[in-house]
Short mmCIF file of N, CA, C and O in Angstrom, two decimals:
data_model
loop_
_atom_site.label_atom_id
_atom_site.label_comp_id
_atom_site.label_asym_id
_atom_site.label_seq_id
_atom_site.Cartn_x
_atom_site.Cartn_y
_atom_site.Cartn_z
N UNK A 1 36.17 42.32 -0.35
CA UNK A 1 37.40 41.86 -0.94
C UNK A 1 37.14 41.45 -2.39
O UNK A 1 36.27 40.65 -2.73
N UNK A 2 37.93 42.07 -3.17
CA UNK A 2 37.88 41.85 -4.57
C UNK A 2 37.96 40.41 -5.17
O UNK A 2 38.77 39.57 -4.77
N UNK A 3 37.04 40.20 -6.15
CA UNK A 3 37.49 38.48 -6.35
C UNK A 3 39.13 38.54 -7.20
O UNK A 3 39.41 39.52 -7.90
N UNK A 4 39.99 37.52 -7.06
CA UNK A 4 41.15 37.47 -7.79
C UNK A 4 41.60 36.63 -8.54
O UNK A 4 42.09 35.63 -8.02
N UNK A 5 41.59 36.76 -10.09
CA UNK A 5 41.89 35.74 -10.89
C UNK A 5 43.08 35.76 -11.48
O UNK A 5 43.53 36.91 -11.41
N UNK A 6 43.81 35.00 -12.05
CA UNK A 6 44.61 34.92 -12.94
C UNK A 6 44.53 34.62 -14.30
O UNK A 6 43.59 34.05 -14.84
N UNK A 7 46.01 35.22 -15.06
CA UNK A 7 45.43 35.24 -16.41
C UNK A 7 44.88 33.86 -16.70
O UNK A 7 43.74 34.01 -17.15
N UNK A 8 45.18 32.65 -16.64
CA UNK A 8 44.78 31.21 -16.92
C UNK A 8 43.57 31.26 -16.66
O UNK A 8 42.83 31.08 -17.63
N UNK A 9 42.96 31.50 -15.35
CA UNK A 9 42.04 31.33 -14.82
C UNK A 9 41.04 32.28 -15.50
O UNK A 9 39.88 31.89 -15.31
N UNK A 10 41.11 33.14 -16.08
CA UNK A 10 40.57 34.37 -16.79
C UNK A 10 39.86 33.79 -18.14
O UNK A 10 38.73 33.68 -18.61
N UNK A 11 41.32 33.46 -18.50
CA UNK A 11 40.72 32.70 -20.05
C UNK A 11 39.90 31.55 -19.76
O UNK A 11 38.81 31.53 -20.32
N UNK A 12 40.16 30.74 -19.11
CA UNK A 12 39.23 29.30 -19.28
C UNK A 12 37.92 29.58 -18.64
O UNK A 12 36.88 29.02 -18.98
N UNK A 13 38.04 30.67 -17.51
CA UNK A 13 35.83 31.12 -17.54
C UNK A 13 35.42 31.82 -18.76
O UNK A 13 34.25 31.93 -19.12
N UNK A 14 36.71 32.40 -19.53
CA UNK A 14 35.60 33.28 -20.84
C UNK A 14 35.59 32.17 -21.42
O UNK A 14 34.40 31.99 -21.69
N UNK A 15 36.36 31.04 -21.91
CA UNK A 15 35.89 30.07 -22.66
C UNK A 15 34.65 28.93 -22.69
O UNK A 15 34.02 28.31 -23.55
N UNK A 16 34.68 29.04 -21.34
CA UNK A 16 33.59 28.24 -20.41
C UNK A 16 32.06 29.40 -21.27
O UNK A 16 31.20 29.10 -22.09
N UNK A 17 32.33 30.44 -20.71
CA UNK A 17 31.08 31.22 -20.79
C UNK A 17 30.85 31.60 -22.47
O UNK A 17 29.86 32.21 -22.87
N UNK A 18 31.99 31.11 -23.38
CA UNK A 18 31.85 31.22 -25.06
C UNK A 18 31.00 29.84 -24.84
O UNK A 18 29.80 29.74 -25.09
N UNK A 19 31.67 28.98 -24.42
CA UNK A 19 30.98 27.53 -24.91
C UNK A 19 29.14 27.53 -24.01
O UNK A 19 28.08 27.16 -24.50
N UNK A 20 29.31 27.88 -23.12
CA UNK A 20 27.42 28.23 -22.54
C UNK A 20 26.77 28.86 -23.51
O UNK A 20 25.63 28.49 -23.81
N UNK A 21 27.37 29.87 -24.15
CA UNK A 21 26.63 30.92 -25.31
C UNK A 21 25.89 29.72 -26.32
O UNK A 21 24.70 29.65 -26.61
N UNK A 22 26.64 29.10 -26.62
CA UNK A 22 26.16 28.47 -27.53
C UNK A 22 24.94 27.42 -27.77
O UNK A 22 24.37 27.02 -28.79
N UNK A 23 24.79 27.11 -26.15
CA UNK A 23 23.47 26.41 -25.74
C UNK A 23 22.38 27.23 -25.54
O UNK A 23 21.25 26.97 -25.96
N UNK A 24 22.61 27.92 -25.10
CA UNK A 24 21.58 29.30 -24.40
C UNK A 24 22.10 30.52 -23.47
O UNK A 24 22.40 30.65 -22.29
N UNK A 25 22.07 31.41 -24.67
CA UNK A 25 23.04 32.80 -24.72
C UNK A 25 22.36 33.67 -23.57
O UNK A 25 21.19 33.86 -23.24
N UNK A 26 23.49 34.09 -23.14
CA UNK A 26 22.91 34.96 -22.01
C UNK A 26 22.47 36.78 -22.33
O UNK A 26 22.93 37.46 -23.25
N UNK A 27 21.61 37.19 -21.42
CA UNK A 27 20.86 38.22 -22.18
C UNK A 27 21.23 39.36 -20.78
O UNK A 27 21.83 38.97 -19.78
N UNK A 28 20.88 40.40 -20.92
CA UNK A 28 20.71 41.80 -19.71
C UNK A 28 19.17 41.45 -20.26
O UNK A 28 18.80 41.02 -21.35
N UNK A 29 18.42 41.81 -19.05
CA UNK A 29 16.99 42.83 -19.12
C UNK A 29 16.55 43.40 -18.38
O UNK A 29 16.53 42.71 -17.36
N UNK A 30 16.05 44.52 -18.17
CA UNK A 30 15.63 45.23 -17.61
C UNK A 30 13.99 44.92 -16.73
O UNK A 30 12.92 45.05 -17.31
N UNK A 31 14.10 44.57 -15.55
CA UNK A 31 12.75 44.62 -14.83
C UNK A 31 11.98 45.91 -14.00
O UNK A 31 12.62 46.66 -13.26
N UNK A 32 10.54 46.05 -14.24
CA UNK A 32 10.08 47.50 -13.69
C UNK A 32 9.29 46.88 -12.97
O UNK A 32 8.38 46.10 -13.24
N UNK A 33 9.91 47.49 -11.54
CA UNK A 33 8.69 47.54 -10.51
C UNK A 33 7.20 48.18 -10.55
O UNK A 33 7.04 49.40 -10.61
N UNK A 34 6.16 47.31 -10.50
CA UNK A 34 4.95 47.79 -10.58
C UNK A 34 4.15 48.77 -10.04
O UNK A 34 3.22 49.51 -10.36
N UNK A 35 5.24 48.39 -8.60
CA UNK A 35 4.79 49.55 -6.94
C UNK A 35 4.93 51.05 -7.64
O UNK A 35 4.13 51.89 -8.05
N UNK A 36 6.68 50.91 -7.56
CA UNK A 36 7.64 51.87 -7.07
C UNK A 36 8.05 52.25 -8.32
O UNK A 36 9.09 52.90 -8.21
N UNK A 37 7.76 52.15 -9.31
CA UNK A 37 8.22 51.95 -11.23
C UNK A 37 9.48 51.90 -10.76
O UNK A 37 9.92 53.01 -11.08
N UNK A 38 10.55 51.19 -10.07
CA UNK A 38 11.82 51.20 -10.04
C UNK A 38 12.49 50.02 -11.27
O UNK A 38 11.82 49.13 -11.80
N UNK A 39 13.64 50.24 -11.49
CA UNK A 39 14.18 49.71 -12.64
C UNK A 39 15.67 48.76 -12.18
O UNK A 39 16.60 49.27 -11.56
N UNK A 40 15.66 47.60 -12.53
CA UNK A 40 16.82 46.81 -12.11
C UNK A 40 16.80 45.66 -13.29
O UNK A 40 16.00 44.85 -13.76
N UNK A 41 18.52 46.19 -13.54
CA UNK A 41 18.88 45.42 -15.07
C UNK A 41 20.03 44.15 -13.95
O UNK A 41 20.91 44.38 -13.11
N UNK A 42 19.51 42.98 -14.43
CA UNK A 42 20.23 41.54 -14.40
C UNK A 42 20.37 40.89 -15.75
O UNK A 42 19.81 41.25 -16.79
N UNK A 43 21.36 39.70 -15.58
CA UNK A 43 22.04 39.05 -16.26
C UNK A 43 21.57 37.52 -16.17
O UNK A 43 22.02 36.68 -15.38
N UNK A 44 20.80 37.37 -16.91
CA UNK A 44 20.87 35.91 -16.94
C UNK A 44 20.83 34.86 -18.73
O UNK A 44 21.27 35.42 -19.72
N UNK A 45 20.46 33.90 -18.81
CA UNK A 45 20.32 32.96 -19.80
C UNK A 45 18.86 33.15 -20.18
O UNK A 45 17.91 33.33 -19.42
N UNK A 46 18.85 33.07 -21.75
CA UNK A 46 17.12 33.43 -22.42
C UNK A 46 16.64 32.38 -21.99
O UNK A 46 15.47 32.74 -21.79
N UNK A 47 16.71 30.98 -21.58
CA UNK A 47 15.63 30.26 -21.01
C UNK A 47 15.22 30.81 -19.43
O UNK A 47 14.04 30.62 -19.15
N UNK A 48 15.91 31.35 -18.58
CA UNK A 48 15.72 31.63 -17.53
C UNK A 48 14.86 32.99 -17.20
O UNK A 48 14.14 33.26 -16.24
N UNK A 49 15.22 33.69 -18.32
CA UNK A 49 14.76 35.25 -18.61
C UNK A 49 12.90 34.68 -18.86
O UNK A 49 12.09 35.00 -17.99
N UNK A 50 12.58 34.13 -19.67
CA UNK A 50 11.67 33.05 -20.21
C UNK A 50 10.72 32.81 -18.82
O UNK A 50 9.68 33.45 -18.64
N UNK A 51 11.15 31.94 -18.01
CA UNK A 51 10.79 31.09 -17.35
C UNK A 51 10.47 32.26 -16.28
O UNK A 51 9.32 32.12 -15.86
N UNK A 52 11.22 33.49 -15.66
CA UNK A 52 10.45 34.78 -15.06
C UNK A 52 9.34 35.25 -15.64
O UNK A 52 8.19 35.38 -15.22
N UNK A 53 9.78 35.46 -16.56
CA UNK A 53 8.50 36.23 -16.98
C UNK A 53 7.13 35.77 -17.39
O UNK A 53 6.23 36.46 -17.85
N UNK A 54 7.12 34.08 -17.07
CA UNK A 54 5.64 33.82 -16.75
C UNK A 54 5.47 33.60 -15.53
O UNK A 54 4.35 33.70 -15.03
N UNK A 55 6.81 33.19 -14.64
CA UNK A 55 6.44 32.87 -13.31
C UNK A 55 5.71 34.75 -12.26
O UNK A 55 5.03 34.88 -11.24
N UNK A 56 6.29 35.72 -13.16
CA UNK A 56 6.00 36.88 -12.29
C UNK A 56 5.56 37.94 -13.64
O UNK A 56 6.27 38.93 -13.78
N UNK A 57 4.30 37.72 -14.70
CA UNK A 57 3.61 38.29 -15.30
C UNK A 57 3.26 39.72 -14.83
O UNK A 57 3.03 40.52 -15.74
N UNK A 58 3.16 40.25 -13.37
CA UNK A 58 3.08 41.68 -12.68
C UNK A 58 4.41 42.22 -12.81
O UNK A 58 4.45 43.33 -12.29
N UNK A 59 5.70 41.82 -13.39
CA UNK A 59 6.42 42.61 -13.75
C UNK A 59 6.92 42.67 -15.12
O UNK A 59 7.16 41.67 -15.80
N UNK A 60 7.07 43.98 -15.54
CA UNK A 60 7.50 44.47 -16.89
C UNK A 60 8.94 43.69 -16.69
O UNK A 60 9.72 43.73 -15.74
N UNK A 61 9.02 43.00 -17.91
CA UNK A 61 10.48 42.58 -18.07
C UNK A 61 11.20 42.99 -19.61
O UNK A 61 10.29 42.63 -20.36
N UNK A 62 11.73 43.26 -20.05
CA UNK A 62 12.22 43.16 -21.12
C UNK A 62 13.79 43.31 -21.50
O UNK A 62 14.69 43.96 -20.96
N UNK A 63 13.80 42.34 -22.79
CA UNK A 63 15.41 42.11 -22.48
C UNK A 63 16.36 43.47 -23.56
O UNK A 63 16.08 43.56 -24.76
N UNK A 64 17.45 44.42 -22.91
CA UNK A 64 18.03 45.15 -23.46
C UNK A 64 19.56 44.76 -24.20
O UNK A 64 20.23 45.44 -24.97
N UNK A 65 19.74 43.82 -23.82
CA UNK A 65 20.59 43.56 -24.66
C UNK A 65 20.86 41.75 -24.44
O UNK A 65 20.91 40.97 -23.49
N UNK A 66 20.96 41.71 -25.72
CA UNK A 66 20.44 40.33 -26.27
C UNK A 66 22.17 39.59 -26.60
O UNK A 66 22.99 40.21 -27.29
N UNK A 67 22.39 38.68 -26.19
CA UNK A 67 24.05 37.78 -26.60
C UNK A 67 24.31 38.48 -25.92
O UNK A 67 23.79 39.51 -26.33
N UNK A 68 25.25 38.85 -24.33
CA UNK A 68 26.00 39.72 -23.77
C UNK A 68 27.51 39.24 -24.32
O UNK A 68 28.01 38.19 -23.92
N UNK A 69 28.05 39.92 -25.07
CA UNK A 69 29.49 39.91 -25.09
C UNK A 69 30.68 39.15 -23.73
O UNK A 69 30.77 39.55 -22.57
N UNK A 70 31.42 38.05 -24.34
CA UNK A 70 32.29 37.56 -23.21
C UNK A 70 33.23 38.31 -22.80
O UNK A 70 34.24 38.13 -23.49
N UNK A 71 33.41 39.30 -21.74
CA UNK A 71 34.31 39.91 -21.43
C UNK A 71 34.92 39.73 -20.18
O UNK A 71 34.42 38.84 -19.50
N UNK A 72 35.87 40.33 -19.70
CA UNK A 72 36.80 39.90 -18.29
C UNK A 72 35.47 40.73 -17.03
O UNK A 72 35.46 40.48 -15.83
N UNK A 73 34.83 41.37 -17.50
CA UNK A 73 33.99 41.58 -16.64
C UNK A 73 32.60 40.32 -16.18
O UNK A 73 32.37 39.73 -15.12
N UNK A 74 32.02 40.30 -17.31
CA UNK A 74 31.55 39.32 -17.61
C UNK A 74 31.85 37.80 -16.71
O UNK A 74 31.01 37.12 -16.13
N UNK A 75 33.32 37.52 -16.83
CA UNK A 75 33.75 36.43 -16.40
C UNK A 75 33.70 36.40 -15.06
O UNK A 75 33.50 35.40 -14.37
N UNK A 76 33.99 37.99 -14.54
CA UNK A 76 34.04 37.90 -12.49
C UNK A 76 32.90 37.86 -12.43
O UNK A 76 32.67 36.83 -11.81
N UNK A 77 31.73 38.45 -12.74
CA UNK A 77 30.35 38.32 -12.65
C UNK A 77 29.74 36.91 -12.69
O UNK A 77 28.75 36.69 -12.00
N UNK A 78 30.25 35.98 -13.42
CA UNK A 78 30.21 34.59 -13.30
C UNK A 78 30.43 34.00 -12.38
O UNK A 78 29.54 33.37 -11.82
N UNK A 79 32.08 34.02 -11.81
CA UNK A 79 32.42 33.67 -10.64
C UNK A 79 31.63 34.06 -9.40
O UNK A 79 31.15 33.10 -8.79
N UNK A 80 31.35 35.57 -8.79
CA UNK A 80 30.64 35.60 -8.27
C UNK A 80 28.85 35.23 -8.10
O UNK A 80 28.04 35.17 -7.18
N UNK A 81 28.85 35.12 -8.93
CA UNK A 81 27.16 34.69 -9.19
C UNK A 81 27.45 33.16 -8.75
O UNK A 81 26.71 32.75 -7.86
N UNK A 82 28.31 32.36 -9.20
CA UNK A 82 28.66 30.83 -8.79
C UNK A 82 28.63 30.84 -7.46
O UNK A 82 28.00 29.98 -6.84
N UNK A 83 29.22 31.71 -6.94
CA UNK A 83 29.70 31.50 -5.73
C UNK A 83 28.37 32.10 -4.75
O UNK A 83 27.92 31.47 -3.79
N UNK A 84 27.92 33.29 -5.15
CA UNK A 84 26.25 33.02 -4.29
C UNK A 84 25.61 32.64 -4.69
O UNK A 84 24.62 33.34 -4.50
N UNK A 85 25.23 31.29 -5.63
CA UNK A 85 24.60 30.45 -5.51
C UNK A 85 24.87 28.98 -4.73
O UNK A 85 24.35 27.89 -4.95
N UNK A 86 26.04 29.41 -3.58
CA UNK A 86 26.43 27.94 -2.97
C UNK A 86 26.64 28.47 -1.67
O UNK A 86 26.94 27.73 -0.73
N UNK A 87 26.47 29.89 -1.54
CA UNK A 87 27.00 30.24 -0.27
C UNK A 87 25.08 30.13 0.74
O UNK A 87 23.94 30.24 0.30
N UNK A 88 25.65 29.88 2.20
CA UNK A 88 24.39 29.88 2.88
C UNK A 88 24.09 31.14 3.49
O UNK A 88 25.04 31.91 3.67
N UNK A 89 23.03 31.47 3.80
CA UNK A 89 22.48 33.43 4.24
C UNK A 89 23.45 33.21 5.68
O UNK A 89 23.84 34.30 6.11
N UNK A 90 23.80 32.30 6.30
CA UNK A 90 24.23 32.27 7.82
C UNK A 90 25.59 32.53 7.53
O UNK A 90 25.98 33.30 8.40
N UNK A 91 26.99 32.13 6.32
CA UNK A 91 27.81 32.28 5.79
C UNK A 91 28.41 33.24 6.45
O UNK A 91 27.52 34.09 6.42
N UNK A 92 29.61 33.90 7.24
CA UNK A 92 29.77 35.09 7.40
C UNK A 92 30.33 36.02 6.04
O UNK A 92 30.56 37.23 6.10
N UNK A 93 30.45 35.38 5.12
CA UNK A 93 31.04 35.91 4.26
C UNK A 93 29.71 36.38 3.11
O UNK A 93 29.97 37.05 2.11
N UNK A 94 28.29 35.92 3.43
CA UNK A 94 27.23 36.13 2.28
C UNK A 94 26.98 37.38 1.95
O UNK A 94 26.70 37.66 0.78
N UNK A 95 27.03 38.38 3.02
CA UNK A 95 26.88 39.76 2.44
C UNK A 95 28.32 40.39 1.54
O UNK A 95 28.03 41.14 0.61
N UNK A 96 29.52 40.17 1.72
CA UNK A 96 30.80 40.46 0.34
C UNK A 96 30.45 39.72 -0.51
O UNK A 96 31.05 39.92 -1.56
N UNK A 97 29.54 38.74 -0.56
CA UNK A 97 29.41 38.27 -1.96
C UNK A 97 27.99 38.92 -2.99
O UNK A 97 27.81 39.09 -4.19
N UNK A 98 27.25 39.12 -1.79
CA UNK A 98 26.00 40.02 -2.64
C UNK A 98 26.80 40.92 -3.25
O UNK A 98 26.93 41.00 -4.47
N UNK A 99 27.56 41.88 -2.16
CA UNK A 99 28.54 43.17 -3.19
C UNK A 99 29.06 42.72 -4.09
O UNK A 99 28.45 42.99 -5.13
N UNK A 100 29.96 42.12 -4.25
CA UNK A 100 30.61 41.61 -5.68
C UNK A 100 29.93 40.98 -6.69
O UNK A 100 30.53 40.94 -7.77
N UNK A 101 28.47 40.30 -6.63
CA UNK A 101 27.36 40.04 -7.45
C UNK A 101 26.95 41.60 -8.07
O UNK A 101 27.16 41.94 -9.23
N UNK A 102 26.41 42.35 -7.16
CA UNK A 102 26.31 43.68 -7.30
C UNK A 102 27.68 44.54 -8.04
O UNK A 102 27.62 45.06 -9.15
N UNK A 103 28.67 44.56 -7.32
CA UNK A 103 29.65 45.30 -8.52
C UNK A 103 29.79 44.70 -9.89
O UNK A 103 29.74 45.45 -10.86
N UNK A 104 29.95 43.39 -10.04
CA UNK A 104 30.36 42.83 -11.49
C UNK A 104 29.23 43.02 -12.18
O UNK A 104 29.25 43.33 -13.37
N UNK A 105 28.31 42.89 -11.60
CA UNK A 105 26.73 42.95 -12.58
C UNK A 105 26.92 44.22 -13.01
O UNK A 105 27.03 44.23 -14.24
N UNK A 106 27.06 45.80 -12.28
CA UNK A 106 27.57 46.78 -12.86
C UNK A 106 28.54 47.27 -13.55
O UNK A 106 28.54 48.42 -14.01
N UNK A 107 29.62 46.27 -13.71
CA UNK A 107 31.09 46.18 -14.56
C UNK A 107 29.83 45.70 -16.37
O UNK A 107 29.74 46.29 -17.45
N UNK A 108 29.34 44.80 -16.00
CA UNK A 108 28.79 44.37 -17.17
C UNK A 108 27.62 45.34 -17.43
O UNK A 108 27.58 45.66 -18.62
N UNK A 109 27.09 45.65 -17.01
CA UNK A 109 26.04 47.00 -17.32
C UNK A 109 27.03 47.81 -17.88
O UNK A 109 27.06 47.96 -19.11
N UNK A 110 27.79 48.30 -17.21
CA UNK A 110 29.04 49.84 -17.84
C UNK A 110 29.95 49.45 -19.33
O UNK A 110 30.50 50.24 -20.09
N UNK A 111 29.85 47.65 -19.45
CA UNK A 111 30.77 47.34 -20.94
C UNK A 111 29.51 47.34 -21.82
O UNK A 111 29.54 47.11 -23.03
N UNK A 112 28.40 47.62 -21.10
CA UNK A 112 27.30 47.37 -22.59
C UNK A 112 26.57 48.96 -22.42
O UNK A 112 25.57 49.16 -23.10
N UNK A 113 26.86 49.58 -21.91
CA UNK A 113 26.69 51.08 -22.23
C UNK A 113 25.31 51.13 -21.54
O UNK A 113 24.44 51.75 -22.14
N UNK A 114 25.01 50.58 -20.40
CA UNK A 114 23.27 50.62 -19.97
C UNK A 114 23.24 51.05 -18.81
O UNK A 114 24.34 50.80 -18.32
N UNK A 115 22.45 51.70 -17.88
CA UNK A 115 22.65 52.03 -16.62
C UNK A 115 23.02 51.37 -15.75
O UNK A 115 22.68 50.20 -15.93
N UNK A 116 23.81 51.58 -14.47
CA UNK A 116 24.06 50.78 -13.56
C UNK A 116 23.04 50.70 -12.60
O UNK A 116 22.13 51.53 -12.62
N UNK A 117 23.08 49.66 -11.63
CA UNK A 117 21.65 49.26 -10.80
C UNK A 117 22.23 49.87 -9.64
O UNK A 117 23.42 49.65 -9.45
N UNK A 118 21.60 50.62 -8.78
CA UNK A 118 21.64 51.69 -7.40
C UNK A 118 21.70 50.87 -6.31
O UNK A 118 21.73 51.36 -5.18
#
């Protein structure tokens, strides 16, 4: 089930997510599996991007696009990311929310012109 916002509700997460930019801007980067050389682009904040890549030094990380633009994609990708970070694995609802973590993360991959994750 699709997440559903309204216009109000639309604007005040992009504003929310203008005013986060400004503390610590959020980035795409690209991580390569060491095994499998597989490739998976996420979304997070340069301190957090940071804080991987010493905690897991065996993976190639690097960031492809740097300030992600606030967009309405952007903003459901927020919401959902909020929302599995509160939901429990027992949840019946935790696997529609991985998908919609998973689709919006690819809404925001497709507004910044970068591959989508498989």
């Amino acid at each position: 089930m699709p997440l559903q916002l309204n216009k109000e509700q639309l604007k005040e997460i992009k504003q929310q997510l203008t005013d986060t930019q400004r503390q610590s801007h959020l980035v795409i980067f690209k991580s390569v599996s060491p095994d499998s050389g597989g490739t998976l682009h996420m979304i997070t904040n340069y301190g957090t991007f940071e804080t991987l890549q010493k905690q897991r030094p065996e993976l190639k990380m690097e960031i492809v696009r740097d300030i992600v633009p606030v967009t309405d994609s952007l903003a459901y990708w927020a919401v959902a990311q909020d929302t599995a970070s509160h939901i429990q694995p027992s949840d019946p609802n935790a696997a529609e929310v991985a998908l919609q973590v998973e689709k919006y993360t690819n809404d925001v991959l497709a507004d910044n012109k970068l591959p989508q994750n498989k």
